[in-house]
XYZ file of C-alpha atoms in Angstrom:
565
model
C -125.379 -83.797 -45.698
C -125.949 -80.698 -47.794
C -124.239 -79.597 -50.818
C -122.724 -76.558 -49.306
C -120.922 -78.347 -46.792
C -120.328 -81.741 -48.899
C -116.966 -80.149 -50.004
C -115.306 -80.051 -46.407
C -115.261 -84.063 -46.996
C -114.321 -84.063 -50.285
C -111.202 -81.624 -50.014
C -109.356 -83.028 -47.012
C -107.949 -86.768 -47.624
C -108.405 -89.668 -45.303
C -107.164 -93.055 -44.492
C -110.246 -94.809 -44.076
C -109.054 -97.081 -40.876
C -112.370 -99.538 -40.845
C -111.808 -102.860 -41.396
C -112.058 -104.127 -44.753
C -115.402 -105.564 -46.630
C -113.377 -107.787 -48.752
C -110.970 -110.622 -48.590
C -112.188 -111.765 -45.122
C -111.306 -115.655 -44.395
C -114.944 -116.090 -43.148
C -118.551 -116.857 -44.424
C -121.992 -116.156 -43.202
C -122.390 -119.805 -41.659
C -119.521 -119.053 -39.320
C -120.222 -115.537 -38.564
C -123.257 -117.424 -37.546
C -121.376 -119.155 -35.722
C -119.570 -116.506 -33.975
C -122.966 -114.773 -33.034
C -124.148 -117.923 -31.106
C -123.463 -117.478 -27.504
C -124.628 -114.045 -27.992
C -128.069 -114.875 -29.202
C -128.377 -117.937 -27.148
C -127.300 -115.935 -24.221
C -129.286 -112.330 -24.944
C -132.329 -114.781 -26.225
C -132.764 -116.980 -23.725
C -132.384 -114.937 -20.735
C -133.694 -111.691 -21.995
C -135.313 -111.741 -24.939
C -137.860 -114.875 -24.495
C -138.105 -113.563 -21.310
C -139.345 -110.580 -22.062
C -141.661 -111.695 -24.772
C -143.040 -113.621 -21.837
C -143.627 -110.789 -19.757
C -145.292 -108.659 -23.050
C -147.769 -111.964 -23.324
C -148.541 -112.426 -19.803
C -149.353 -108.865 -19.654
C -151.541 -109.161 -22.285
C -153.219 -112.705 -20.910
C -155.756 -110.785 -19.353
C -156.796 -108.763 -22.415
C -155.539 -105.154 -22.854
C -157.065 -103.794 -19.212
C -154.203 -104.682 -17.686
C -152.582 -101.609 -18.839
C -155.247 -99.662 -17.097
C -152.107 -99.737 -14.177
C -150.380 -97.204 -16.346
C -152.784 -94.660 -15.578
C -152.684 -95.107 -12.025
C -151.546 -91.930 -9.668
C -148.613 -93.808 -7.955
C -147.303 -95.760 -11.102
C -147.483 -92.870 -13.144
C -145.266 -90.662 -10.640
C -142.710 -93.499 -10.607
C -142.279 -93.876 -14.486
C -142.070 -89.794 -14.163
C -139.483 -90.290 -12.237
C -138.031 -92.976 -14.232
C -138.223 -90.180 -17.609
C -136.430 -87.461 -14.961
C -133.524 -90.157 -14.402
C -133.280 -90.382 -17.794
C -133.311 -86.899 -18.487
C -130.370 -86.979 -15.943
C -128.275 -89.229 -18.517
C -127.894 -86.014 -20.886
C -126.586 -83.673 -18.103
C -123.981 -86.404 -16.791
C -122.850 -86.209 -20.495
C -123.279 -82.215 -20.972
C -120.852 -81.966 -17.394
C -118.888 -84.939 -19.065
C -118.222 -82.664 -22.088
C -117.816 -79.204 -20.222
C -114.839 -80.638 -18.199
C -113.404 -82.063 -21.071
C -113.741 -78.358 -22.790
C -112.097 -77.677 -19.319
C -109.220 -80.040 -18.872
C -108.143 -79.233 -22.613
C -106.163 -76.943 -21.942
C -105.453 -78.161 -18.770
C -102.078 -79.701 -19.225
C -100.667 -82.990 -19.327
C -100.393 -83.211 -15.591
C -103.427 -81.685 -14.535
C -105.077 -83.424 -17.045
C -104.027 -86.910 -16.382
C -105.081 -86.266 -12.522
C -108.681 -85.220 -13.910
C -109.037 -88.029 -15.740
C -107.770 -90.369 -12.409
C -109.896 -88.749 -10.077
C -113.402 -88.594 -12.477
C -113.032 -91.698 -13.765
C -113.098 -93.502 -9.742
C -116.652 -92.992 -8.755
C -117.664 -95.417 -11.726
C -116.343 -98.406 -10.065
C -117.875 -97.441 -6.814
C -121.572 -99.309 -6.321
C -124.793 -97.196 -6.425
C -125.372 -98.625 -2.915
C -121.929 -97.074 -1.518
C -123.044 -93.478 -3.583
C -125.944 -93.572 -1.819
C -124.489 -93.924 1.880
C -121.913 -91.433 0.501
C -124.641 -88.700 -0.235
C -126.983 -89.862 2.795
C -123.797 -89.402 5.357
C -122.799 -85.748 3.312
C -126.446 -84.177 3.086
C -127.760 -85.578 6.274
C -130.423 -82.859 7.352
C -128.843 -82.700 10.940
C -125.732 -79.883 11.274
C -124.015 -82.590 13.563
C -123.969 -85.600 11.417
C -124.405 -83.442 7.699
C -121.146 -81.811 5.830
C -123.159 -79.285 3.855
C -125.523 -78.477 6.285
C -122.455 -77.897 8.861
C -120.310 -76.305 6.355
C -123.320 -73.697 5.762
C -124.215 -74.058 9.146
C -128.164 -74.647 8.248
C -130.845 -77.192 8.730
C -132.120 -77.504 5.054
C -134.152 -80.538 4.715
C -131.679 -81.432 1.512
C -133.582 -85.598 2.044
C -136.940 -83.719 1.985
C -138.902 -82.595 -0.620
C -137.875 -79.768 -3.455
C -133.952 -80.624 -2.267
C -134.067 -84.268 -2.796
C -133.841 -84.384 -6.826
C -130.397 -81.663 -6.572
C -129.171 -84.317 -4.037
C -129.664 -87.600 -6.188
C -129.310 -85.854 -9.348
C -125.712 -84.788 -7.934
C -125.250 -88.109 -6.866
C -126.063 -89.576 -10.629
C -123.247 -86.483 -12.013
C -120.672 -87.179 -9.590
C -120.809 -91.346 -10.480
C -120.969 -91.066 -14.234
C -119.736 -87.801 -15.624
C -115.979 -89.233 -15.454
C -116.823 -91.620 -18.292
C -118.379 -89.478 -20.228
C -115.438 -86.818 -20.019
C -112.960 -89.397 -20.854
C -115.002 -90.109 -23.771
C -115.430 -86.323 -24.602
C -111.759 -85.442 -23.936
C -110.136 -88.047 -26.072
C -112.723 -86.738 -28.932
C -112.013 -83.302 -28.420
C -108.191 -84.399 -29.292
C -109.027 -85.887 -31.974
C -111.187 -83.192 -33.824
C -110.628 -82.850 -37.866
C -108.311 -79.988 -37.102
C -107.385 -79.709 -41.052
C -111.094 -79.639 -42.120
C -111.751 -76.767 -39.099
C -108.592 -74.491 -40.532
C -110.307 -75.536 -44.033
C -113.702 -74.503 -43.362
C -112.375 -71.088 -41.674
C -110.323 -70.249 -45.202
C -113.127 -70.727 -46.793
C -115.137 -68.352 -45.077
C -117.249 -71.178 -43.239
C -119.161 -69.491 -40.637
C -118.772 -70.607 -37.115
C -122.493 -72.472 -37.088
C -122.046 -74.102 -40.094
C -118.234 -75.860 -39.048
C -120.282 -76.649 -35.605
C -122.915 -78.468 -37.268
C -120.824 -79.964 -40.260
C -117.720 -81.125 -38.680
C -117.428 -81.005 -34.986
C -121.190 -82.433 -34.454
C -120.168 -86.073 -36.969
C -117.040 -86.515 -35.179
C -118.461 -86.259 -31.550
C -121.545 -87.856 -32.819
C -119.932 -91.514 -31.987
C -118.050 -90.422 -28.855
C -121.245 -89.151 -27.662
C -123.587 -92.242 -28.433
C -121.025 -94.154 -26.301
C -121.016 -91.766 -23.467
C -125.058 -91.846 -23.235
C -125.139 -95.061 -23.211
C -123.080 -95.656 -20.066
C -124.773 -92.703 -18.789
C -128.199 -94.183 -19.750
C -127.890 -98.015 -18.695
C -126.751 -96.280 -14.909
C -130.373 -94.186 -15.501
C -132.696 -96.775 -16.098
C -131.227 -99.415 -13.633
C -131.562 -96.676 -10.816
C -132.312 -98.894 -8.125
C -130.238 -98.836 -5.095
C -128.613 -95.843 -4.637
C -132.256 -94.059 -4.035
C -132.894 -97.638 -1.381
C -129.699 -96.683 -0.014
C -129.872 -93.183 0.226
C -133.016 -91.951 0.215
C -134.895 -92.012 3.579
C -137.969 -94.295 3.554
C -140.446 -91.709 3.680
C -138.677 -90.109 0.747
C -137.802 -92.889 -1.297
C -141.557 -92.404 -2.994
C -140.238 -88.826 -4.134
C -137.874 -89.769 -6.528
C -138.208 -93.987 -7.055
C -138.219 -94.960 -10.533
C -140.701 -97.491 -12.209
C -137.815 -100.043 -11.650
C -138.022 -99.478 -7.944
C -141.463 -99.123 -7.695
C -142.204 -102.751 -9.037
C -139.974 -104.366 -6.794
C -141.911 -103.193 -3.940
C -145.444 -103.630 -5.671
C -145.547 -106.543 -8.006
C -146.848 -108.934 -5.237
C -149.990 -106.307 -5.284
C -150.520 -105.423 -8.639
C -150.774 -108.776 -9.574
C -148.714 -110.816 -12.160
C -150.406 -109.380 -15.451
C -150.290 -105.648 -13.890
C -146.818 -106.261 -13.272
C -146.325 -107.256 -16.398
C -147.698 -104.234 -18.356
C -145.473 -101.975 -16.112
C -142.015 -103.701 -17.175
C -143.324 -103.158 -20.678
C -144.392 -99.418 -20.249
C -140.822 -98.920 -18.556
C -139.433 -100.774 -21.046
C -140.698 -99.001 -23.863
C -140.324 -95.801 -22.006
C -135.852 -96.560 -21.968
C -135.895 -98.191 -25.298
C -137.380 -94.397 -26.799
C -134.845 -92.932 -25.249
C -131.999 -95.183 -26.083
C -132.593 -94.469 -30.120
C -130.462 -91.491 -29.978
C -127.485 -93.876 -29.081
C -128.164 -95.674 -32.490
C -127.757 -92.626 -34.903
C -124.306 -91.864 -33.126
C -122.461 -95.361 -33.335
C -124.380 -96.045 -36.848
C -121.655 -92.918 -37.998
C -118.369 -94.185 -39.399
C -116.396 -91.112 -38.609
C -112.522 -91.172 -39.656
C -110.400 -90.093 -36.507
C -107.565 -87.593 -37.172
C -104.267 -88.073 -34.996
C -104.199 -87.183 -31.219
C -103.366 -83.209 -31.693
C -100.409 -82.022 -29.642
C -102.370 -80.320 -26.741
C -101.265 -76.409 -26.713
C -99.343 -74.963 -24.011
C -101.383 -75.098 -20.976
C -102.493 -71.097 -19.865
C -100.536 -69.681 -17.249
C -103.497 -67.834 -15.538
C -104.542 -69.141 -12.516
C -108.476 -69.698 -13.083
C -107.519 -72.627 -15.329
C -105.313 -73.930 -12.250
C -108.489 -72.833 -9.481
C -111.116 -74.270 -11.744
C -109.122 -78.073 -12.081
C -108.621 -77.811 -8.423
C -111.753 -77.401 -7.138
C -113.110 -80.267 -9.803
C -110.489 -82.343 -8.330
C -112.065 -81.665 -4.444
C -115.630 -81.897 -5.203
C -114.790 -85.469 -6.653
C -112.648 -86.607 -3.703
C -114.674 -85.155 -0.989
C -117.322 -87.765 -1.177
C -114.444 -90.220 -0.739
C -113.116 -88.642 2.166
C -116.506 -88.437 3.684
C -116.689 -92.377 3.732
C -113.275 -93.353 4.579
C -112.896 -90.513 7.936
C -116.705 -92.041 9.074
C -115.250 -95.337 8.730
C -112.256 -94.612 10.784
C -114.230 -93.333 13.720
C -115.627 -94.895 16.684
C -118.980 -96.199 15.829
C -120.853 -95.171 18.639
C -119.493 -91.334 17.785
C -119.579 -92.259 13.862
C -123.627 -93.046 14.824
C -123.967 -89.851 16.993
C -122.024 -86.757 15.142
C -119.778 -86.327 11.173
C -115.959 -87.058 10.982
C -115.435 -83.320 11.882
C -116.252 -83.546 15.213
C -112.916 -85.050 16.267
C -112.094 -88.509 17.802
C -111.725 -90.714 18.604
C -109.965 -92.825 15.747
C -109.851 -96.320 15.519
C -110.167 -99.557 13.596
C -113.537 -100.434 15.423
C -115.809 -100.397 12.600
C -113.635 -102.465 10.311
C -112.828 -105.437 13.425
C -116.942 -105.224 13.705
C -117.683 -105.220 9.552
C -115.057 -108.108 9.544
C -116.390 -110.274 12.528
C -119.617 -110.676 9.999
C -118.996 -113.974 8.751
C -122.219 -113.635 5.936
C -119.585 -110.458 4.930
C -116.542 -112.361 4.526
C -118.330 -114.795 2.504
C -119.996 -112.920 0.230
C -116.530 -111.075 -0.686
C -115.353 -114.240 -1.878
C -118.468 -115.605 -3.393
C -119.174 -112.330 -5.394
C -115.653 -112.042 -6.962
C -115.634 -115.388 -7.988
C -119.434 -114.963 -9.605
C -117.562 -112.077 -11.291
C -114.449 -113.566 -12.236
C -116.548 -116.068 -14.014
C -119.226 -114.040 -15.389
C -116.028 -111.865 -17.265
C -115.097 -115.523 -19.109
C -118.643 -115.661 -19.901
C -118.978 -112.510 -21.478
C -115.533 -111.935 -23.519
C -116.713 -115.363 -24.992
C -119.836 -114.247 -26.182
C -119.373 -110.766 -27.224
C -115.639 -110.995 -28.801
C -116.913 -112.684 -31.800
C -120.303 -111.243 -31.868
C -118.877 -107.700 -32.009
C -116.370 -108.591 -34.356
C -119.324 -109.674 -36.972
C -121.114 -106.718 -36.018
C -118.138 -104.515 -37.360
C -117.987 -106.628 -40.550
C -121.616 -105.380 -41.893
C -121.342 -107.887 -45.046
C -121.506 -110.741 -43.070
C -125.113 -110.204 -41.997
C -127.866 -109.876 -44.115
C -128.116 -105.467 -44.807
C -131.606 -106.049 -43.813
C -130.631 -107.495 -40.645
C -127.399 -105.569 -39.334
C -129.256 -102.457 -38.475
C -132.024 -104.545 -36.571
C -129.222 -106.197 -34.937
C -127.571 -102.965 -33.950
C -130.765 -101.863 -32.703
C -131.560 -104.436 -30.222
C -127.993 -104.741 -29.030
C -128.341 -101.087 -28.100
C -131.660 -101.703 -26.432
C -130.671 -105.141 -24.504
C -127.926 -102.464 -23.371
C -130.034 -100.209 -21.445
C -133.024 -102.625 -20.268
C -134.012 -102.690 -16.792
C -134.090 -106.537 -15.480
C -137.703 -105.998 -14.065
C -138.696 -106.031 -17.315
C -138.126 -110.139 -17.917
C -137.874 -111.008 -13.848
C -140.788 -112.972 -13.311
C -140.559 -115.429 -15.957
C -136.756 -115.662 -15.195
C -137.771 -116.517 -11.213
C -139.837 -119.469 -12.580
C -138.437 -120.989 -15.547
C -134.498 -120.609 -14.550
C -134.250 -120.343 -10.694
C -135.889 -123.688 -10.480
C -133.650 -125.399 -12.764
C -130.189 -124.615 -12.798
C -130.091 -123.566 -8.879
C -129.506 -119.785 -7.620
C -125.952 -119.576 -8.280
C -125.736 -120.268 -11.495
C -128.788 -118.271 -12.253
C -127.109 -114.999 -10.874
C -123.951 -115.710 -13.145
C -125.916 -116.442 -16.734
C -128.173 -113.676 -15.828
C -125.310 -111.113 -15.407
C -123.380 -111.990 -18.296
C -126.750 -111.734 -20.231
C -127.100 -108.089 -18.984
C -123.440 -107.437 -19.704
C -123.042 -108.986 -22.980
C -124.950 -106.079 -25.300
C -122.784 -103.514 -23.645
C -119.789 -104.984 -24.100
C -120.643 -106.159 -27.892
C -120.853 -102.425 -28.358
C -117.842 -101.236 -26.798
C -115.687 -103.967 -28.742
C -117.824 -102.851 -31.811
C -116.303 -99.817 -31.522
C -113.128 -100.492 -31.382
C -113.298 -103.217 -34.126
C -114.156 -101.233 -36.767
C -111.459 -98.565 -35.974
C -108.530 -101.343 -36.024
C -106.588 -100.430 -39.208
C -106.826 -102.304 -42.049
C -103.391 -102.826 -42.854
C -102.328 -104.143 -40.060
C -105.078 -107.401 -40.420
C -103.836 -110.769 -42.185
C -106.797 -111.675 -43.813
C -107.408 -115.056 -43.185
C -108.943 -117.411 -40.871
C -106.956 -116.499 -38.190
C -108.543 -112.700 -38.662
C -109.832 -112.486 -35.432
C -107.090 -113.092 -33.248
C -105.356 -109.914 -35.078
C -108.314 -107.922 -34.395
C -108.639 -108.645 -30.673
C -104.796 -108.168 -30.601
C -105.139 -105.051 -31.707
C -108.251 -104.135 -30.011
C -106.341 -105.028 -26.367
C -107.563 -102.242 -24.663
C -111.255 -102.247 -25.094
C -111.407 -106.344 -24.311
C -110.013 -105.238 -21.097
C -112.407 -102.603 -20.955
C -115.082 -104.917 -21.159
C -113.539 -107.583 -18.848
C -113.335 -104.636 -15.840
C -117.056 -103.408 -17.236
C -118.153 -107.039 -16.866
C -116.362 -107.195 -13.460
C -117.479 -103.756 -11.939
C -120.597 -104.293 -13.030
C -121.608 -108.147 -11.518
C -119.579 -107.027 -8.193
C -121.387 -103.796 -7.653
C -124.814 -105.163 -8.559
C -128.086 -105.049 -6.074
C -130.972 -105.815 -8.313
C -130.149 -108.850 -10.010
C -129.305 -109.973 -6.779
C -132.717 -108.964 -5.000
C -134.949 -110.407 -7.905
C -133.129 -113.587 -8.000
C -131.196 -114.348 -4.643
C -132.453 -112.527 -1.800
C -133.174 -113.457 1.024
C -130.147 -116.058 0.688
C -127.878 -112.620 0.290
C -124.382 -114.367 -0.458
C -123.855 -111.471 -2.952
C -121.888 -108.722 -1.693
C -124.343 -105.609 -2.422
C -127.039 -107.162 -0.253
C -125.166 -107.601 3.029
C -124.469 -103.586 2.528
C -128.113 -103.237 1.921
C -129.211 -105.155 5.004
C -126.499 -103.233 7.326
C -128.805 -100.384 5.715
C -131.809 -101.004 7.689
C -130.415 -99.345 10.671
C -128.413 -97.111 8.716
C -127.388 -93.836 11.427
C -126.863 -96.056 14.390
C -124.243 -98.527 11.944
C -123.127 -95.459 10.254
C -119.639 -96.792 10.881
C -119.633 -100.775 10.153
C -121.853 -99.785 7.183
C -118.915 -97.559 5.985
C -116.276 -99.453 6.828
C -117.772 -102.301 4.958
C -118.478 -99.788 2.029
C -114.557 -99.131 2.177
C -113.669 -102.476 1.709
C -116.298 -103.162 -1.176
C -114.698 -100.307 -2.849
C -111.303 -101.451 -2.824
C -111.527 -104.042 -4.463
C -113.003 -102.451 -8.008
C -111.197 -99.063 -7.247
C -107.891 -101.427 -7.203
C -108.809 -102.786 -10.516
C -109.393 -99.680 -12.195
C -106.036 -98.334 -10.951
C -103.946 -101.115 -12.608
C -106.080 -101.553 -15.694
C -106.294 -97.473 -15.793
C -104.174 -96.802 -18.783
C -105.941 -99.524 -20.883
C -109.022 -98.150 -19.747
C -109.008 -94.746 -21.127
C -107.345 -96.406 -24.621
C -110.537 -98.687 -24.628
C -112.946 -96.419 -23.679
C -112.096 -93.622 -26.102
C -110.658 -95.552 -29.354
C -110.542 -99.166 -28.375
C -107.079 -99.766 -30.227
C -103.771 -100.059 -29.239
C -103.098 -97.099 -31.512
């Protein structure tokens, strides 16, 4: 910070709300402790892993990497940086609608934040029969292309990147607005009317005020946006016709069609060129949760404007959001022979058909039980690893100072890694021994775990100090008070295992009792079972949707501040 602006910290007070670095009823050997399940977890399934993959990608000598340079590879990890790229703008719309909605009132407002937040618990395979069934290049089956009343080619080249790019915005901008609009609440309002009396210009109170205090808000909102990014997988399998799917497939994608051709070493030195390719851009995340910024109060919201472009503007958010919604639900309703033939516009008839057919599939039925019970447990799994793990995090002199910042580091990138980096030694060393089942589980909590460590990191070190006994039994006051981000992580954990495609492809398919890949083989004949495929898609969606409309209040509390406060 410079010393012109150093005083617009020094003239306000605070209450510093972190918890304290003193008086703590626990050592380094339990912290240890604490971290255990963590490391063993992260370590064994994704670290050692991945070390593998970095050595057998080297066993060859260094030519291996002579795949990077190939034409096709190259245009997938291209389109790998572009999805990347595509994390910033689904925070930049995150934080223009929460610039929107604050002013919008508390009514509006609390509809906005219902209605963005509901795409996140929808799977990237559902999105992407969403989009498919909405941009469909044929007026009779296509929304936008009847709505226009046009033939643009919006699955062909040029249009396919606004289509899937959309599709990225309108499944992960909600987050990040929540995120965004809870900051924007909570802006140093006293330093702002501070600065301005002191003839601060404009740029500088931008840059030295409102910049720290989103800086931590923002981290968190990239790296949701980010970890969605770099796992693009099935949404563009999904979605994207075949002879598209080239266009716009990540690096991710692209090895799990090629790796049986390039080869086991050329494999190898793609995961790590991906790899490196999402940690680079996942540093930015570390500068913004390293900042300790102290929160003001929630600031009254002003009296909403009267005008009607405020109301027109929330409204039409509030369509484009639920129109993709409406899309799947009206094609599920409809006969399946006309759902195959024409859109839900072109009238009747109406029936349950699709959903007796989706049901009748007994590998369907089974998989809805066997995935939520893979979740259920996989949420145990995680809240026991990452509870006390994040809760050492937040106390930084319990680790080494030489080691908390390396630990930070890797916890961010663990966050954001795509599982094709550490898949092949995971098919041969734990497949084989602890059975399928149980592979799926430890792998998904291993995924899950850095991502939640953060988001309870978060909120840790915002739980105020007073409140904490300061004894052994610290802990359990900190998680009390940190309520609403362990259920934030406990629905993350959920959403994430019971919406999930590629662990499921590297590890269990062709078996397929996991939910996502019965949807992805009703996908091979996707127009003619346009309406099983969506009916199915309904149900899948229930289920999280559900869970994010009970849990919804505790959501936004965890996902903004993490306390109960």
């Amino acid at each position: 910070m410079s010393r012109r602006n150093a005083f617009l910290f020094e003239a306000a007070s605070h209450h510093d709300a972190r918890i304290p670095l003193v008086g703590h009823g626990i050592g380094r050997l339990r912290a240890s402790l604490y971290l255990l399940l963590a490391v063993l977890l992260s370590a064994g399934v994704i670290l050692v892993p991945l070390c593998a993959t970095v050595v057998l990608s080297l066993s060859a000598g260094p030519g291996a990497y002579d795949v990077l340079l190939d034409g096709r590879v190259l245009q997938s990890l291209g389109n790998s940086f572009m999805w990347l790229v595509l994390a910033v703008v689904v925070c930049a719309v995150g934080l223009g609608l929460a610039w929107l909605a604050r002013n919008a009132g508390p009514v509006l407002g609390g509809v906005l934040r219902f209605l963005l937040v509901l795409p996140a618990a929808v799977s990237p395979l559902t999105t992407g029969a969403i989009f498919r069934l909405m941009f469909d290049t044929n007026p009779r089956r296509g929304l936008v292309n009847a709505l226009f009343g046009t033939e643009v080619a919006f699955l062909g080249p040029v249009w396919i990147w606004l289509v899937f790019g959309l599709a990225l915005v309108w499944q992960w901008a909600g987050v990040a607005f929540l995120v965004f609009h809870e900051a924007l609440a909570r802006l140093p309002t006293n330093l702002l009317r501070m600065a301005r009396a002191f003839g601060v210009g404009r740029r500088r109170r931008l840059w030295s005020v409102v910049v720290p205090a989103l800086a931590g808000p923002a981290a968190l909102a990239y790296l949701f946006a980010l970890a969605a990014a770099a796992r693009v997988f099935d949404v563009v399998l999904m979605g994207a016709p075949g002879s598209m799917q080239a266009e716009i497939e990540g690096g991710g994608l692209f090895w799990w069609r090629h790796h049986g051709d390039l080869g086991d070493t050329r494999a190898s030195a793609l995961s790590v060129g991906l790899s490196v390719l999402v940690a680079v851009m996942a540093v930015p995340a570390l500068f913004g949760l390293r900042g300790r910024v102290t929160w003001a109060e929630p600031v009254v919201p002003p009296q909403p404007r009267k005008g009607w472009r405020i109301w027109l503007l929330c409204a039409a958010v509030s369509v484009l959001w639920v129109l993709p919604f409406l899309v799947l639900v009206l094609t599920s309703l409809r006969d399946p022979v006309a759902a195959a033939l024409s859109g839900w516009w072109g009238g009747g008839p109406w029936t349950l058909g699709s959903y007796t057919e989706a049901l009748a599939d007994g590998g369907f039925a089974g998989a809805l039980g066997t995935t939520f019970l893979r979740a259920v447990v996989v949420v145990c799994l995680v809240l026991l690893a990452a509870v006390p793990a994040a809760y050492v995090l937040a106390h930084e002199h319990l680790l080494p100072r030489r080691a908390w910042r390396p630990v930070l580091l890797v916890a961010v990138a663990l966050a954001v890694l795509p599982p094709q980096a550490f898949a092949v030694p995971l098919q041969r060393w734990l497949s084989p021994v602890v059975g399928t089942a149980p592979a799926l589980a430890i792998v998904h909590a291993a995924l899950v775990i850095p991502l939640a460590v953060l988001v309870l990191y978060n909120a840790f070190v915002h739980v105020p100090a007073p409140m904490l006994a300061r004894d052994r039994w610290e802990l359990f006051h900190v998680v009390r008070e940190a309520r609403p981000a362990l259920v934030l992580a406990a629905v993350l954990a959920f959403v994430l295992v019971w919406n999930d495609t590629v662990v499921g492809l590297l590890l269990n398919w062709p078996s397929g009792d996991h939910l996502p890949l019965i949807l992805l083989e009703q996908a091979r004949h996707f127009m003619s079972a346009a309406g099983p495929l969506a009916a199915q898609s309904v149900i899948a969606t229930a289920v999280p949707v559900l869970l994010v409309v009970v849990t919804g209040r505790w959501l936004y509390r965890g996902l903004t501040r993490g306390v109960r406060r």
